[in-house]
Structures are given as structure tokens and as C-alpha cells.
mmCIF file with all atom_site columns, C-alpha atoms in Angstrom:
data_model
loop_
_atom_site.group_PDB
_atom_site.id
_atom_site.type_symbol
_atom_site.label_atom_id
_atom_site.label_alt_id
_atom_site.label_comp_id
_atom_site.label_asym_id
_atom_site.label_entity_id
_atom_site.label_seq_id
_atom_site.pdbx_PDB_ins_code
_atom_site.Cartn_x
_atom_site.Cartn_y
_atom_site.Cartn_z
_atom_site.occupancy
_atom_site.B_iso_or_equiv
_atom_site.pdbx_formal_charge
_atom_site.auth_seq_id
_atom_site.auth_comp_id
_atom_site.auth_asym_id
_atom_site.auth_atom_id
_atom_site.pdbx_PDB_model_num
ATOM 1  C CA . MET A 1 1  ? -38.456 72.676 -96.980  1.00 78.00 ? 1240 MET A CA 1
ATOM 2  C CA . ALA A 1 2  ? -39.660 69.109 -96.484  1.00 88.00 ? 1241 ALA A CA 1
ATOM 3  C CA . THR A 1 3  ? -42.466 67.799 -94.343  1.00 93.00 ? 1242 THR A CA 1
ATOM 4  C CA . CYS A 1 4  ? -42.614 64.679 -92.184  1.00 95.00 ? 1243 CYS A CA 1
ATOM 5  C CA . PRO A 1 5  ? -44.539 61.912 -93.973  1.00 94.00 ? 1244 PRO A CA 1
ATOM 6  C CA . GLU A 1 6  ? -45.941 60.742 -90.620  1.00 94.00 ? 1245 GLU A CA 1
ATOM 7  C CA . CYS A 1 7  ? -47.286 63.954 -89.066  1.00 95.00 ? 1246 CYS A CA 1
ATOM 8  C CA . ASP A 1 8  ? -46.866 66.573 -91.842  1.00 94.00 ? 1247 ASP A CA 1
ATOM 9  C CA . ALA A 1 9  ? -44.721 68.789 -89.606  1.00 95.00 ? 1248 ALA A CA 1
ATOM 10 C CA . GLU A 1 10 ? -42.321 71.057 -91.443  1.00 94.00 ? 1249 GLU A CA 1
ATOM 11 C CA . LEU A 1 11 ? -38.719 69.914 -91.112  1.00 92.00 ? 1250 LEU A CA 1
ATOM 12 C CA . ASP A 1 12 ? -36.315 72.780 -90.572  1.00 90.00 ? 1251 ASP A CA 1
ATOM 13 C CA . VAL A 1 13 ? -33.329 71.169 -92.288  1.00 89.00 ? 1252 VAL A CA 1
ATOM 14 C CA . ASP A 1 14 ? -30.969 72.989 -94.632  1.00 84.00 ? 1253 ASP A CA 1
ATOM 15 C CA . ASP A 1 15 ? -30.301 71.091 -97.870  1.00 79.00 ? 1254 ASP A CA 1
ATOM 16 C CA . PHE A 1 16 ? -26.589 71.772 -97.378  1.00 85.00 ? 1255 PHE A CA 1
ATOM 17 C CA . ASP A 1 17 ? -26.551 70.223 -93.872  1.00 87.00 ? 1256 ASP A CA 1
ATOM 18 C CA . VAL A 1 18 ? -27.592 66.720 -94.976  1.00 92.00 ? 1257 VAL A CA 1
ATOM 19 C CA . GLU A 1 19 ? -26.591 64.133 -97.549  1.00 94.00 ? 1258 GLU A CA 1
ATOM 20 C CA . LYS A 1 20 ? -28.596 61.399 -99.213  1.00 94.00 ? 1259 LYS A CA 1
ATOM 21 C CA . GLY A 1 21 ? -28.818 58.432 -96.835  1.00 95.00 ? 1260 GLY A CA 1
ATOM 22 C CA . ASP A 1 22 ? -28.572 60.521 -93.646  1.00 95.00 ? 1261 ASP A CA 1
ATOM 23 C CA . VAL A 1 23 ? -31.062 59.761 -90.896  1.00 95.00 ? 1262 VAL A CA 1
ATOM 24 C CA . ILE A 1 24 ? -32.850 62.607 -89.151  1.00 94.00 ? 1263 ILE A CA 1
ATOM 25 C CA . SER A 1 25 ? -35.577 62.668 -86.548  1.00 94.00 ? 1264 SER A CA 1
ATOM 26 C CA . CYS A 1 26 ? -38.860 64.553 -86.756  1.00 95.00 ? 1265 CYS A CA 1
ATOM 27 C CA . PRO A 1 27 ? -38.996 67.076 -83.911  1.00 94.00 ? 1266 PRO A CA 1
ATOM 28 C CA . GLU A 1 28 ? -42.791 66.705 -83.652  1.00 94.00 ? 1267 GLU A CA 1
ATOM 29 C CA . CYS A 1 29 ? -43.499 62.957 -83.719  1.00 94.00 ? 1268 CYS A CA 1
ATOM 30 C CA . GLY A 1 30 ? -39.988 61.533 -83.272  1.00 93.00 ? 1269 GLY A CA 1
ATOM 31 C CA . SER A 1 31 ? -40.109 59.366 -86.410  1.00 94.00 ? 1270 SER A CA 1
ATOM 32 C CA . ASN A 1 32 ? -36.757 58.400 -87.890  1.00 96.00 ? 1271 ASN A CA 1
ATOM 33 C CA . LEU A 1 33 ? -36.506 59.698 -91.431  1.00 96.00 ? 1272 LEU A CA 1
ATOM 34 C CA . GLU A 1 34 ? -34.010 58.836 -94.149  1.00 96.00 ? 1273 GLU A CA 1
ATOM 35 C CA . VAL A 1 35 ? -32.956 61.572 -96.542  1.00 95.00 ? 1274 VAL A CA 1
ATOM 36 C CA . THR A 1 36 ? -33.734 60.238 -100.023 1.00 94.00 ? 1275 THR A CA 1
ATOM 37 C CA . GLY A 1 37 ? -33.062 63.451 -101.925 1.00 92.00 ? 1276 GLY A CA 1
ATOM 38 C CA . VAL A 1 38 ? -31.357 66.750 -101.183 1.00 89.00 ? 1277 VAL A CA 1
ATOM 39 C CA . SER A 1 39 ? -32.393 69.122 -103.923 1.00 85.00 ? 1278 SER A CA 1
ATOM 40 C CA . PRO A 1 40 ? -35.224 69.394 -103.141 1.00 88.00 ? 1279 PRO A CA 1
ATOM 41 C CA . LEU A 1 41 ? -35.065 67.819 -99.700  1.00 90.00 ? 1280 LEU A CA 1
ATOM 42 C CA . ASP A 1 42 ? -37.033 64.577 -99.631  1.00 92.00 ? 1281 ASP A CA 1
ATOM 43 C CA . VAL A 1 43 ? -37.385 62.146 -96.736  1.00 94.00 ? 1282 VAL A CA 1
ATOM 44 C CA . GLU A 1 44 ? -39.003 58.761 -96.106  1.00 95.00 ? 1283 GLU A CA 1
ATOM 45 C CA . VAL A 1 45 ? -39.967 57.144 -92.829  1.00 95.00 ? 1284 VAL A CA 1
ATOM 46 C CA . ILE A 1 46 ? -37.622 54.413 -91.738  1.00 93.00 ? 1285 ILE A CA 1
ATOM 47 C CA . GLY A 1 47 ? -40.087 51.686 -90.884  1.00 78.00 ? 1286 GLY A CA 1
ATOM 48 C CA . ASP A 1 48 ? -40.106 49.892 -87.581  1.00 62.00 ? 1287 ASP A CA 1
ATOM 49 C CA . ASP A 1 49 ? -40.508 46.753 -89.692  1.00 55.00 ? 1288 ASP A CA 1
ATOM 50 C CA . ASP A 1 50 ? -36.740 46.713 -90.188  1.00 48.00 ? 1289 ASP A CA 1
ATOM 51 C CA . ASP A 1 51 ? -36.202 46.737 -86.437  1.00 49.00 ? 1290 ASP A CA 1
ATOM 52 C CA . GLU A 1 52 ? -38.761 43.970 -85.938  1.00 49.00 ? 1291 GLU A CA 1
ATOM 53 C CA . GLU A 1 53 ? -37.120 41.835 -88.628  1.00 51.00 ? 1292 GLU A CA 1
ATOM 54 C CA . GLU A 1 54 ? -33.722 42.262 -86.966  1.00 53.00 ? 1293 GLU A CA 1
ATOM 55 C CA . GLU A 1 55 ? -35.202 41.286 -83.593  1.00 55.00 ? 1294 GLU A CA 1
ATOM 56 C CA . GLU A 1 56 ? -36.818 38.202 -85.133  1.00 56.00 ? 1295 GLU A CA 1
ATOM 57 C CA . GLU A 1 57 ? -33.506 37.219 -86.736  1.00 59.00 ? 1296 GLU A CA 1
ATOM 58 C CA . ASP A 1 58 ? -31.743 37.653 -83.392  1.00 59.00 ? 1297 ASP A CA 1
ATOM 59 C CA . GLU A 1 59 ? -34.362 35.463 -81.700  1.00 63.00 ? 1298 GLU A CA 1
ATOM 60 C CA . LEU A 1 60 ? -33.932 32.797 -84.370  1.00 60.00 ? 1299 LEU A CA 1
ATOM 61 C CA . ASP A 1 61 ? -30.162 32.920 -83.918  1.00 64.00 ? 1300 ASP A CA 1
ATOM 62 C CA . GLU A 1 62 ? -30.560 32.512 -80.159  1.00 63.00 ? 1301 GLU A CA 1
ATOM 63 C CA . GLU A 1 63 ? -32.939 29.578 -80.630  1.00 61.00 ? 1302 GLU A CA 1
ATOM 64 C CA . GLY A 1 64 ? -30.400 27.935 -82.936  1.00 58.00 ? 1303 GLY A CA 1
ATOM 65 C CA . GLU A 1 65 ? -27.719 28.317 -80.273  1.00 54.00 ? 1304 GLU A CA 1
ATOM 66 C CA . GLU A 1 66 ? -30.026 26.748 -77.670  1.00 52.00 ? 1305 GLU A CA 1
ATOM 67 C CA . ASP A 1 67 ? -30.650 23.769 -79.990  1.00 53.00 ? 1306 ASP A CA 1
ATOM 68 C CA . GLU A 1 68 ? -26.890 23.282 -80.386  1.00 54.00 ? 1307 GLU A CA 1
ATOM 69 C CA . GLU A 1 69 ? -26.418 23.381 -76.608  1.00 53.00 ? 1308 GLU A CA 1
ATOM 70 C CA . GLN A 1 70 ? -29.135 20.737 -76.140  1.00 54.00 ? 1309 GLN A CA 1
ATOM 71 C CA . GLU A 1 71 ? -27.431 18.502 -78.691  1.00 56.00 ? 1310 GLU A CA 1
ATOM 72 C CA . ASP A 1 72 ? -24.163 18.812 -76.776  1.00 58.00 ? 1311 ASP A CA 1
ATOM 73 C CA . TRP A 1 73 ? -25.862 17.695 -73.557  1.00 60.00 ? 1312 TRP A CA 1
ATOM 74 C CA . GLU A 1 74 ? -27.529 14.743 -75.257  1.00 60.00 ? 1313 GLU A CA 1
ATOM 75 C CA . GLU A 1 75 ? -24.220 13.327 -76.489  1.00 55.00 ? 1314 GLU A CA 1
#
């Protein structure tokens, strides 16, 4: 049985129910966890940093589109 790296809660997940790369959620703290090993079960927290990076990229993409629109108006 594995424990949540964030809150140390025991995760009641059967090794046969998950595969490497699956994402599960901790029932105690709600952290998203990626299965990194199945025998024995091992999980790692999926960082919010990934989400923040994606949001920043989206913002940059939107800013680039705004710049293009301004160029169109200037012509």
C-alpha cells in the first residue's frame, strides 16, 4: 500500500487496478498523483507548476494574437 507524498494518508489502491502513468487523487488532501510504479505501488505528486506553466503559455499566446491584431489595424 502506498502513501500520499503530500499528507501521508494511506492510498487504498490495488496494484492490479492501476498502470504506470495513471493519475489518481488522494482522498484526504485531493492532490493529483501519478502512478510511477505498480509493484510496489509508487506515486508522485503532479505539481501545480505544470498547470501554471500551461496558463503562462496560453497568456503568451493570447498576447501574441493581440499584437497581430494591432498590427492589422495599423496598416
